[in-house]
Short mmCIF file of C-alpha atoms and ligand atoms in Angstrom, two decimals:
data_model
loop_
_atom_site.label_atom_id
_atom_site.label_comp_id
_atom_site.label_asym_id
_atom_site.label_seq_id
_atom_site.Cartn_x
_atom_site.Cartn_y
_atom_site.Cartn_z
CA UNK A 74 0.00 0.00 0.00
CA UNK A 75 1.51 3.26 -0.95
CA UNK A 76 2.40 5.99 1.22
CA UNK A 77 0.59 8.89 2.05
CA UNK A 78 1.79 12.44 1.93
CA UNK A 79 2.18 13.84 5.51
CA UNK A 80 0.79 17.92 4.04
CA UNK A 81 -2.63 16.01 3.31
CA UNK A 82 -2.55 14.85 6.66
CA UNK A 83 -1.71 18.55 8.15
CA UNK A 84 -4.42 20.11 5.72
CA UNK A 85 -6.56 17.94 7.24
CA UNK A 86 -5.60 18.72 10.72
CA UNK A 87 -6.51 22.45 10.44
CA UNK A 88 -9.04 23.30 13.13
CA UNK A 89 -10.77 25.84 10.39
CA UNK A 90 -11.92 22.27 8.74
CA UNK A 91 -12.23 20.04 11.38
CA UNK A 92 -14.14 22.69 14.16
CA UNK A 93 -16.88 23.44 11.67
CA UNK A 94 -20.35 21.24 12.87
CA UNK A 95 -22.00 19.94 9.86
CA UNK A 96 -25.38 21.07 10.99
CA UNK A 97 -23.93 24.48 10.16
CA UNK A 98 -25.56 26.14 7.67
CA UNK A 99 -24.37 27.06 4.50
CA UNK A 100 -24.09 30.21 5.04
CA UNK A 101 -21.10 29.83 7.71
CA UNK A 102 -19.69 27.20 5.98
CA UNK A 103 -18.75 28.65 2.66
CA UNK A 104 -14.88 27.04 2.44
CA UNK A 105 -16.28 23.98 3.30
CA UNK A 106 -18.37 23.27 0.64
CA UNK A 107 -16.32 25.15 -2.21
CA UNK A 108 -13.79 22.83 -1.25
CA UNK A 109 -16.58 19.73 -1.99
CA UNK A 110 -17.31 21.32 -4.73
CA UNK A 111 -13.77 21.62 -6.46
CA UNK A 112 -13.20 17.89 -5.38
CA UNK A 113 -16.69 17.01 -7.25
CA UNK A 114 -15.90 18.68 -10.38
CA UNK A 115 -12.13 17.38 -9.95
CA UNK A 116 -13.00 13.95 -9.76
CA UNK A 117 -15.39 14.28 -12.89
CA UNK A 118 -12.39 16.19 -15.13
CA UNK A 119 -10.12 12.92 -13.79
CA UNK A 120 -12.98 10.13 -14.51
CA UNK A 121 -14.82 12.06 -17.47
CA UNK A 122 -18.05 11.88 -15.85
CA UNK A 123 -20.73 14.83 -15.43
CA UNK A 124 -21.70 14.74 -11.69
CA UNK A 125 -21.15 13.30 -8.28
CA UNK A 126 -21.85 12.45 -4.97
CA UNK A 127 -19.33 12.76 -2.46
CA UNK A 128 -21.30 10.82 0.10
CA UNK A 129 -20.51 6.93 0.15
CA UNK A 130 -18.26 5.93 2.81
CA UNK A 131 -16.13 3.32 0.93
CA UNK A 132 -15.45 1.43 -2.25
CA UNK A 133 -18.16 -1.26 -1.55
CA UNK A 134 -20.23 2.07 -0.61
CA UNK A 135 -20.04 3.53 -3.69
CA UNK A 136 -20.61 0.37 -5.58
CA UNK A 137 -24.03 0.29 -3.79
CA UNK A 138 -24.75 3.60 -4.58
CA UNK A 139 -23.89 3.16 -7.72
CA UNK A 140 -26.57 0.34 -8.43
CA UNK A 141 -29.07 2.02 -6.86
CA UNK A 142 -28.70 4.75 -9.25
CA UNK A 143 -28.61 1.88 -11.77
CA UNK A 144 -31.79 0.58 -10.43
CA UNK A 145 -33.70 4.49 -10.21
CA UNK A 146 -32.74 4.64 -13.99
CA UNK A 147 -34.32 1.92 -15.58
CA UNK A 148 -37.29 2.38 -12.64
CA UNK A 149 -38.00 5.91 -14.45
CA UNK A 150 -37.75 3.91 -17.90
CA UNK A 151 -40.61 1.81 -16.55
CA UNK A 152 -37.77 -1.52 -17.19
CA UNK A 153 -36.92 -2.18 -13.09
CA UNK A 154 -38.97 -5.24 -13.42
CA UNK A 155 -37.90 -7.06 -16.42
CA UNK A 156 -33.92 -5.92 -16.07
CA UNK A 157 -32.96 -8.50 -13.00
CA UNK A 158 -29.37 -9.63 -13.76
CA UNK A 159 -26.24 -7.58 -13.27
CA UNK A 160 -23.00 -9.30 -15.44
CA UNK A 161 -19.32 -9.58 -13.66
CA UNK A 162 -16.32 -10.96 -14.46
CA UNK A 163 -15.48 -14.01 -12.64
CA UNK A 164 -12.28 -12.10 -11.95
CA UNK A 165 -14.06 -9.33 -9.93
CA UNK A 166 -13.31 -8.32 -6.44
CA UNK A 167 -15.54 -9.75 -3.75
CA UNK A 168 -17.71 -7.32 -3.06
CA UNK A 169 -19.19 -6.45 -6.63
CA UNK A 170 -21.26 -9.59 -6.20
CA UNK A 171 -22.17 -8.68 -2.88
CA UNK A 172 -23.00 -5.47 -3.80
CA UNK A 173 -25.07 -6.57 -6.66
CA UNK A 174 -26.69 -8.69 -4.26
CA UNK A 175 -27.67 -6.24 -1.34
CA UNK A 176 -29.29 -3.90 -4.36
CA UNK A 177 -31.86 -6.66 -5.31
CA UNK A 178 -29.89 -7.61 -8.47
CA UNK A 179 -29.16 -11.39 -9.31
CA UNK A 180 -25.86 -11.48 -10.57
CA UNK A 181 -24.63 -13.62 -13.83
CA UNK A 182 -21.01 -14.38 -14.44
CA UNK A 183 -18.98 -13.83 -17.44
CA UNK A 184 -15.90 -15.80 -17.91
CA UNK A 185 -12.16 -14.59 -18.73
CA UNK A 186 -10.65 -15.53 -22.21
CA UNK A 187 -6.39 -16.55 -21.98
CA UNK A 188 -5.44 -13.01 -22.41
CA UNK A 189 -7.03 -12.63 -18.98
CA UNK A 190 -10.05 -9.59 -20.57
CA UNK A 191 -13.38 -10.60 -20.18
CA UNK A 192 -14.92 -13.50 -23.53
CA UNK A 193 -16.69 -11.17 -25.62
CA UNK A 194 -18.60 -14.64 -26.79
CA UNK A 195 -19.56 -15.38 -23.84
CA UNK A 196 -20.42 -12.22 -22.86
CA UNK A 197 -22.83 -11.40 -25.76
CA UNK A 198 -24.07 -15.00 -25.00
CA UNK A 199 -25.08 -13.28 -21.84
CA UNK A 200 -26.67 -9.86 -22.84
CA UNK A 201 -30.51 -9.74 -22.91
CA UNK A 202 -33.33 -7.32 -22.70
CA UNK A 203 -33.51 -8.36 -18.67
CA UNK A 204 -29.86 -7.14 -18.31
CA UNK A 205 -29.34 -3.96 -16.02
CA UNK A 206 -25.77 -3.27 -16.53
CA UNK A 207 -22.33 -4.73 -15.97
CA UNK A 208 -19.85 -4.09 -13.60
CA UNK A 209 -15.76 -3.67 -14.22
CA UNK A 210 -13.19 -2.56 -12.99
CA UNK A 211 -10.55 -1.70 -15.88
CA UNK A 212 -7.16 -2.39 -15.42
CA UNK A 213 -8.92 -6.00 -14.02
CA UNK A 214 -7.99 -7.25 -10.47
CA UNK A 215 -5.21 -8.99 -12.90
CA UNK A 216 -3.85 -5.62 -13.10
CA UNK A 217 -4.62 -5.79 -16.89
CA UNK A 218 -6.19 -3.11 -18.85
CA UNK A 219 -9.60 -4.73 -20.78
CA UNK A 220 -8.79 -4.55 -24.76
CA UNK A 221 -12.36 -5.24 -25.86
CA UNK A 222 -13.84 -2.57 -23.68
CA UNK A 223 -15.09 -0.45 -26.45
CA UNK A 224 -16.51 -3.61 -27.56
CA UNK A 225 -18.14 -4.67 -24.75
CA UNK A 226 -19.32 -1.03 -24.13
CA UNK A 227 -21.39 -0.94 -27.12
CA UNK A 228 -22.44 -4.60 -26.68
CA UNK A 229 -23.74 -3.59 -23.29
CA UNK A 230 -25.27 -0.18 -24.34
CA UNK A 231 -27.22 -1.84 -27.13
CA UNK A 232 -29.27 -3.83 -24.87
CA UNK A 233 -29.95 -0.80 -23.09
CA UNK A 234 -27.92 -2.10 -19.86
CA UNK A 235 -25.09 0.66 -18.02
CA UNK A 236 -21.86 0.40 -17.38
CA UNK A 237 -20.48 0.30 -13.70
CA UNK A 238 -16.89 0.98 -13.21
CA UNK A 239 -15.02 -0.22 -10.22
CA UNK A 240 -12.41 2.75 -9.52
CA UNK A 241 -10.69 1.16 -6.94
CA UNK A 242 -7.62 0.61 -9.46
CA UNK A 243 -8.36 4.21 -10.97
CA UNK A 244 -4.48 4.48 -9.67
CA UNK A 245 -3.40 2.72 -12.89
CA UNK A 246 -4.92 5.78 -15.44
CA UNK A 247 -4.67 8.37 -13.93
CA UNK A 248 -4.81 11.34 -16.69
CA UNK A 249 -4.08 8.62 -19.35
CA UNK A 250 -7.66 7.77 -20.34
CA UNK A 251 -10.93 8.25 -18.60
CA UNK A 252 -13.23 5.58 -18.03
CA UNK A 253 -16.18 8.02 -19.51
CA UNK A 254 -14.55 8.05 -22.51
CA UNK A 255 -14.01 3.82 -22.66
CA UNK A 256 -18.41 4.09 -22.40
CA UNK A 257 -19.23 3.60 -19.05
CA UNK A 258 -21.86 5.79 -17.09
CA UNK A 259 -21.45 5.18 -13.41
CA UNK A 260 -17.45 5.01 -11.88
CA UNK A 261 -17.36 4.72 -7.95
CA UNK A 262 -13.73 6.25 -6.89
CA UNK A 263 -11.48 4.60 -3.88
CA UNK A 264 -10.09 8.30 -2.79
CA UNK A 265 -8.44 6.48 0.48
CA UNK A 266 -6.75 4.00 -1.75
CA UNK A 267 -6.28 6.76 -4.45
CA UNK A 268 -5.94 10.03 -3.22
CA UNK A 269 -4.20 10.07 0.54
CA UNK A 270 -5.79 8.37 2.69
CA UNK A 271 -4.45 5.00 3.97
CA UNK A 272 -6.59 1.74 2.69
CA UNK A 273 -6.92 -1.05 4.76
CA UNK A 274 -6.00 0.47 8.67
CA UNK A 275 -9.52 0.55 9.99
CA UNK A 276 -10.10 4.30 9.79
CA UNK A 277 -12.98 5.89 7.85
CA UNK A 278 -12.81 5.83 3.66
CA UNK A 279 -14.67 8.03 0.74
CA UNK A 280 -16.09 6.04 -2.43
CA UNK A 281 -17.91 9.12 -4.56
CA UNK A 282 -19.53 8.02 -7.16
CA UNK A 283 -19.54 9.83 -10.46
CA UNK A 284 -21.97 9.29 -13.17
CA UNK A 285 -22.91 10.89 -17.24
CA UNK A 286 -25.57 13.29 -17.40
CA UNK A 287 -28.71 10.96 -17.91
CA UNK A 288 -27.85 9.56 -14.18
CA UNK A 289 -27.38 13.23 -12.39
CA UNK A 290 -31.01 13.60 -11.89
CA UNK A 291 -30.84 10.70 -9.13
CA UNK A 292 -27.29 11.22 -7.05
CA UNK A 293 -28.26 11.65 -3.87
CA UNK A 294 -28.24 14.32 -1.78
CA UNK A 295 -28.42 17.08 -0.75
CA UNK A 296 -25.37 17.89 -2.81
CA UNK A 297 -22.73 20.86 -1.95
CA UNK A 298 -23.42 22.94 -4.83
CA UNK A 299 -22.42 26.58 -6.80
CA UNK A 300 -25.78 29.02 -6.07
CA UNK A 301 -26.08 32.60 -7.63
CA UNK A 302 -25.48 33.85 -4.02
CA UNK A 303 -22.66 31.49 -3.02
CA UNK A 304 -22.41 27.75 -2.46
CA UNK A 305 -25.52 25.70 -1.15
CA UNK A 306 -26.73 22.12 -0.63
CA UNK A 307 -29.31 21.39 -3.19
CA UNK A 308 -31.05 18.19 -3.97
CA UNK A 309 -31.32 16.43 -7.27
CA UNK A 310 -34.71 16.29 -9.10
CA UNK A 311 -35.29 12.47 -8.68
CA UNK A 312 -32.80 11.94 -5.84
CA UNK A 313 -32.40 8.28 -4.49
CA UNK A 314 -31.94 9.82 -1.23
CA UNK A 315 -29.31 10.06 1.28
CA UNK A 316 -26.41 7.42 1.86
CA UNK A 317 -24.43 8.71 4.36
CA UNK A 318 -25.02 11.57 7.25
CA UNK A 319 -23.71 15.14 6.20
CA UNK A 320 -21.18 15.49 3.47
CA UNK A 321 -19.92 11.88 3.74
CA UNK A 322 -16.74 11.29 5.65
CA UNK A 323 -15.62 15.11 4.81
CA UNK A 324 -12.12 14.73 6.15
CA UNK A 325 -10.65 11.84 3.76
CA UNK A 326 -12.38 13.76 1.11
CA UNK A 327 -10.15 17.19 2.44
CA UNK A 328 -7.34 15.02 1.60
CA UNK A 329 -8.06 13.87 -1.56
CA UNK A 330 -8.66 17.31 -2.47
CA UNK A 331 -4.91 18.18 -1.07
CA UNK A 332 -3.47 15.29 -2.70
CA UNK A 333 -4.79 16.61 -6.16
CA UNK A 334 -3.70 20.25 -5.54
CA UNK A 335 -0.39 18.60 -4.52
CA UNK A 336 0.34 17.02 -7.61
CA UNK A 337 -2.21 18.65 -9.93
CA UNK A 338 -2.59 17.34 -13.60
CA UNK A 339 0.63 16.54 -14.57
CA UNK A 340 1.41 14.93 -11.32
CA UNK A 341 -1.08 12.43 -11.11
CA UNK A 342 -0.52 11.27 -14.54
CA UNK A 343 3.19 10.74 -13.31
CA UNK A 344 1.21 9.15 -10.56
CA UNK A 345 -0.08 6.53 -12.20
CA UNK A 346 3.33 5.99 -15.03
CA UNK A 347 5.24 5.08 -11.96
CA UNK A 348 3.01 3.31 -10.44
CA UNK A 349 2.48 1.10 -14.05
CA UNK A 350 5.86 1.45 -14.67
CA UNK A 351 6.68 -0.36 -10.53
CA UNK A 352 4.62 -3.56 -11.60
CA UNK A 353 5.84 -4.44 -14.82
CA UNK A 354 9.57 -3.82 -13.19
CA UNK A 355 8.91 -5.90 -10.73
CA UNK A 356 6.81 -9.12 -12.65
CA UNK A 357 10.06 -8.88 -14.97
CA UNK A 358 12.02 -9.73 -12.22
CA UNK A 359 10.05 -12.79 -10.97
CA UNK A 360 9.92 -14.21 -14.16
CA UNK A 361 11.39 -17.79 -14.10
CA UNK A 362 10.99 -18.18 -10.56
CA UNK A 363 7.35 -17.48 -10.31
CA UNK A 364 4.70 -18.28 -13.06
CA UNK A 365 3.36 -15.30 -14.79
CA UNK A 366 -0.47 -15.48 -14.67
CA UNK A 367 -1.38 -13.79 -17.91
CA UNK A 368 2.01 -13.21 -19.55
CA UNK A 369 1.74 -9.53 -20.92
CA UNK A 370 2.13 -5.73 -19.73
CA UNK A 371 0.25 -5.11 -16.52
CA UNK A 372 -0.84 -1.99 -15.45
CA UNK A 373 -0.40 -1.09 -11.47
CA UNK A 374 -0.75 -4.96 -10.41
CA UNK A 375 0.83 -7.78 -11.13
CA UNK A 376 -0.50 -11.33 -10.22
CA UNK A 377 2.12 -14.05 -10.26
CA UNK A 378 1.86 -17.84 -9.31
CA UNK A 379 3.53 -19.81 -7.24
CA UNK A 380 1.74 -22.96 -9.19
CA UNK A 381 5.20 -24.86 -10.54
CA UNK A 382 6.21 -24.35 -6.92
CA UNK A 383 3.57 -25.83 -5.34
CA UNK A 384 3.76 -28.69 -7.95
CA UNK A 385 7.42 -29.29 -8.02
CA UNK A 386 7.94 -28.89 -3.87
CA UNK A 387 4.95 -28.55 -2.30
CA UNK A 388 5.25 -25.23 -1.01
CA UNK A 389 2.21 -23.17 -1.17
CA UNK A 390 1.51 -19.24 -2.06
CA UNK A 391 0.63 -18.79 1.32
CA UNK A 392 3.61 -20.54 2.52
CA UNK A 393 5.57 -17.80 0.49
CA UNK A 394 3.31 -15.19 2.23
CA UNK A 395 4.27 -16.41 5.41
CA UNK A 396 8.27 -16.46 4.78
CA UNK A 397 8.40 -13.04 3.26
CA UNK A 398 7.11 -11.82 6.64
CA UNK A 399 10.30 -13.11 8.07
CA UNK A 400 12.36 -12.04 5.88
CA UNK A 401 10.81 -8.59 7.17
CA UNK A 402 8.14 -7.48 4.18
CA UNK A 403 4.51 -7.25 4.47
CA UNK A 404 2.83 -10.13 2.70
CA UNK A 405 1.25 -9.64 -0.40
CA UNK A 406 -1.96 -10.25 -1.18
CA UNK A 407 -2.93 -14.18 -1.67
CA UNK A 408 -5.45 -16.83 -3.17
CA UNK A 409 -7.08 -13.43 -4.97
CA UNK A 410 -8.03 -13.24 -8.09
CA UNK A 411 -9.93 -16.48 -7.36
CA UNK A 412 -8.92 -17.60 -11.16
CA UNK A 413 -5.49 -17.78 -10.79
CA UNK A 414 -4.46 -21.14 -8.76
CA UNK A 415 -2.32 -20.44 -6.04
CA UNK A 416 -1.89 -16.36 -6.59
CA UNK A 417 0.28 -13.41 -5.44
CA UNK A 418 -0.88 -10.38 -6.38
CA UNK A 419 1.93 -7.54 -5.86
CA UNK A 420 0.54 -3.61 -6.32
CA UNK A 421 3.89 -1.90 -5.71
CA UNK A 422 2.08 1.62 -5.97
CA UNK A 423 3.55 4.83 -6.94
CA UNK A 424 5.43 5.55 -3.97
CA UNK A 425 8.21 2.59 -3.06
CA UNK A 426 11.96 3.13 -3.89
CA UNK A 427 13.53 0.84 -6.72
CA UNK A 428 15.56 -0.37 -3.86
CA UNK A 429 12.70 -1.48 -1.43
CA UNK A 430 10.69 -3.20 -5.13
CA UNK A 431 14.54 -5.07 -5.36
CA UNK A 432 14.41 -5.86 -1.79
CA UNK A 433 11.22 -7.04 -2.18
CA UNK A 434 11.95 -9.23 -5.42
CA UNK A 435 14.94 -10.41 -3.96
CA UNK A 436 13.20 -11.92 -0.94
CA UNK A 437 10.60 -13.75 -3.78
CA UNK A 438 13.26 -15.23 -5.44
CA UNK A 439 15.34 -16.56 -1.82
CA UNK A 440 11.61 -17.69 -1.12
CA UNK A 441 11.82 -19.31 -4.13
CA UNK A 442 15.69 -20.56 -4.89
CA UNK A 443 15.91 -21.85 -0.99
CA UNK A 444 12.81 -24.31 -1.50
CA UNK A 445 13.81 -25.70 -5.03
CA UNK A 446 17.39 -25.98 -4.01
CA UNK A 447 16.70 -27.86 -1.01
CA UNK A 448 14.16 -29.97 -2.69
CA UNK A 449 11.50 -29.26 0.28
CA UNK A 450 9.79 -26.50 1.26
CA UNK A 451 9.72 -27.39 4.99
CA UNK A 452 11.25 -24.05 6.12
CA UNK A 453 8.60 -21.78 4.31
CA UNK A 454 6.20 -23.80 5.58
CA UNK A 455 7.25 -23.24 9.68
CA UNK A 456 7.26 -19.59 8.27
CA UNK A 457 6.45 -17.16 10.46
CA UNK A 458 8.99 -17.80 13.29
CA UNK A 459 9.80 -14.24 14.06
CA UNK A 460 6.60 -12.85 14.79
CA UNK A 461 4.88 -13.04 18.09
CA UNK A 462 2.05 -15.59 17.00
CA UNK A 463 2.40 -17.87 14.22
CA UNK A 464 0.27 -19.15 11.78
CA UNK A 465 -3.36 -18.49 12.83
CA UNK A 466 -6.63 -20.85 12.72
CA UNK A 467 -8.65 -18.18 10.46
CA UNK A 468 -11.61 -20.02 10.39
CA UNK A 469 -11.42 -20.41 13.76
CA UNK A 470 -10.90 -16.79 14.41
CA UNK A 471 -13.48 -15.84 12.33
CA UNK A 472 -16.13 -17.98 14.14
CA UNK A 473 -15.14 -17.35 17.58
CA UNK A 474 -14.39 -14.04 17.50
CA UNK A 475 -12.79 -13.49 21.29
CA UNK A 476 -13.09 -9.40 21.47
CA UNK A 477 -11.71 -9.14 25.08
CA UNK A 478 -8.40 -11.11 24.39
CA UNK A 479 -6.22 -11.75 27.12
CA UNK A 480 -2.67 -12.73 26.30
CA UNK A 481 -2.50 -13.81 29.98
CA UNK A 482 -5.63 -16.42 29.21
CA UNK A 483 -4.70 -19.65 27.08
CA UNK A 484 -8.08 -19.64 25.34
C1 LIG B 657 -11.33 -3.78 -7.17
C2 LIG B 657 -11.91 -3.37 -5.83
N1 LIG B 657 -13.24 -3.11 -5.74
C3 LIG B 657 -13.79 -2.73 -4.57
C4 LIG B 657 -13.04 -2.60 -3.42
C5 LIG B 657 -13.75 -2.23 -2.15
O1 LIG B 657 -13.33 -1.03 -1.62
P1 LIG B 657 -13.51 -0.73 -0.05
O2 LIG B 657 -12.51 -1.59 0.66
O3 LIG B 657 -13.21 0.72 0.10
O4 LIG B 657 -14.92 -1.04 0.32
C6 LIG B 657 -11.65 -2.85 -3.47
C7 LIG B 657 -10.81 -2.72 -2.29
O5 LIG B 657 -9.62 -2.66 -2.36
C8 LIG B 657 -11.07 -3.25 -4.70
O6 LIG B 657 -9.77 -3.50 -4.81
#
């Protein structure tokens, strides 16, 4: 997970922001909401969109909202009933289907061809008058960009379903192409992945959701907005409503809106080059000892295998997980995307040094040199032995959740 820049942090700090009660009204609270505003019409320039709300709390958030703006749509076309079924990639993150899911949608699954982009044919197998819209997120959780999404854009469009994009890897375009301009209509963005905030430490997240024109009329609301005698809260015409209290969580979106002063245009396209540029580095430098999922240019991902491994030794991706974390890194992400047997995804992000990515690398390949030379992979598998507890019983600790623990208690 990348770094975050400290001044986003201090911006964020400034009582002038954080004092203000958001039952104030308008009227007193004039920086507040220009500063919503500017990150509204920011985050449409960046995704090509026409409005947004700023509301959602996270990711998975947004991608409700999102389909409940899908759903108002085809409601006010008089089509809710017959459009049931929302298409994703059986490559998707895990909560697209359970977002599809909590909206009232059933979801159908579309498969992934061998360059790892969603099968066109069995896509437009798929596509029907009771379609709703399909959901994406482009580069894929592969960390490749879609080459058919024109294609499938227009497939999509001419049954008269929408197109949901998944911005949580918005990282890897960055002012290189907008996903309004690849055809889709509704793009939730991960700002605390994205734009400052940390991802992943338990704190509070922003997921605004930006959508074309013919969905504005539905964002909900009320929305920070320019008046003729200042700034204002106004809702939309055929608003689905509220999502969150007040503006949303207003203080991740404060430094989102830093982080794009910070690095403005220009910046954030170097952003995400970097960032592209990281992956690619770094899957060259696995190759041989790791498999290669889908063997061509990733974008801010890569998603390598540790299949041969686990064939020719026995040793496991999480058993390479697990030994990285003694050899003092963080432990990439495992078992994820579900299609890719026995998977380590890697997003290097934008902000590690060439010499922690070698470090990193280097510690793959002694992961996986030390197993093949010594024919076993006994050692990876004790992995961790540095850490205070070793390997956990998940399942267990997911069923009997013990929210009081007590190192002094054995159970
Ligand atoms: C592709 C994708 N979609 C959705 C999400 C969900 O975002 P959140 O964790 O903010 O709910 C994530 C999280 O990383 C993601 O990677």
């Amino acid at each position: 997970m990348k770094y975050n820049p400290k001044a986003a942090d201090a911006g964020a700090s400034l009582p002038g922001f954080t004092q203000v009660h958001p039952a104030a009204p308008a009227t007193c609270t004039q920086g507040w909401l220009e500063l919503l505003v500017e990150l509204e019409e920011a985050l449409c320039e960046i995704t090509g969109m026409q409005a947004a709300t700023l509301q959602p709390a996270a990711g998975a958030a947004g991608e409700l909202t999102g389909l409940l703006l899908m759903r108002a749509y085809h409601d006010a076309n008089g089509e809710s009933e017959r459009r049931r079924r929302v298409i994703i990639p059986d490559s998707a993150h895990g909560t697209n289907p359970a977002s599809v899911t909590l909206s009232g949608y059933e979801v159908a699954t579309v498969g992934t061809n061998a360059r790892g982009g969603v099968d066109l044919d069995a896509l437009r197998a798929l596509l029907d008058d009771d379609v709703a819209g399909i959901m994406l997120t482009n580069p894929s959780t592969l960390g490749l960009f879609e080459e058919d999404i024109v294609k499938i854009a227009e497939a999509v469009h001419d049954v008269g379903g929408l197109l949901y994009y998944d911005g949580a890897n918005l990282n890897a375009i960055l002012g290189i192409v907008r996903p309004g301009d690849m055809g889709f209509d509704i793009v939730h963005l991960n700002v605390h992945k994205t734009f400052a905030t940390p991802h992943g430490g338990g704190g509070p997240g922003a997921g605004p959701v930006a959508v074309c024109a013919k969905l504005a009329p539905f964002l909900p609301g009320p929305r920070p907005t320019r008046g003729e005698a200042g700034y204002e809260l106004a809702m939309p015409e055929h608003s689905i409503g509220r999502v969150h209290s007040w503006h949303g969580n207003a203080v991740v979106l404060l430094r989102a809106w830093m982080y794009l002063r910070l690095n403005g245009g220009d910046g954030l396209k170097r952003v995400s080059e970097i960032a592209v540029l990281n992956a690619n580095w770094f899957k060259e430098r696995l190759r041989g000892a790791y498999d290669i999922a889908y063997d061509r240019p990733v974008m801010h991902e890569c998603v390598v295998s540790a299949k041969s491994l686990h064939h020719e030794v026995g040793l496991s991706a999480l058993d390479v997980a697990k030994r990285l974390m003694e050899l003092g890194f963080h432990p990439p992400t495992v078992y994820f995307p579900l299609i890719v047997e026995e998977a380590l995804m890697v997003e290097p992000t934008e902000t590690e040094s060439p010499q922690t990515l070698a470090a990193l690398a280097d510690a793959f390949l002694q992961v996986a040199r030390e197993s093949r030379e010594a024919g076993n992979a006994d050692d990876a598998k004790a992995a961790p032995r540095t850490t205070p507890v070793g390997r956990l019983d998940e399942a267990r600790a997911a069923r009997k959740l013990v929210v009081t623990f007590d190192q002094r208690r054995p159970d």
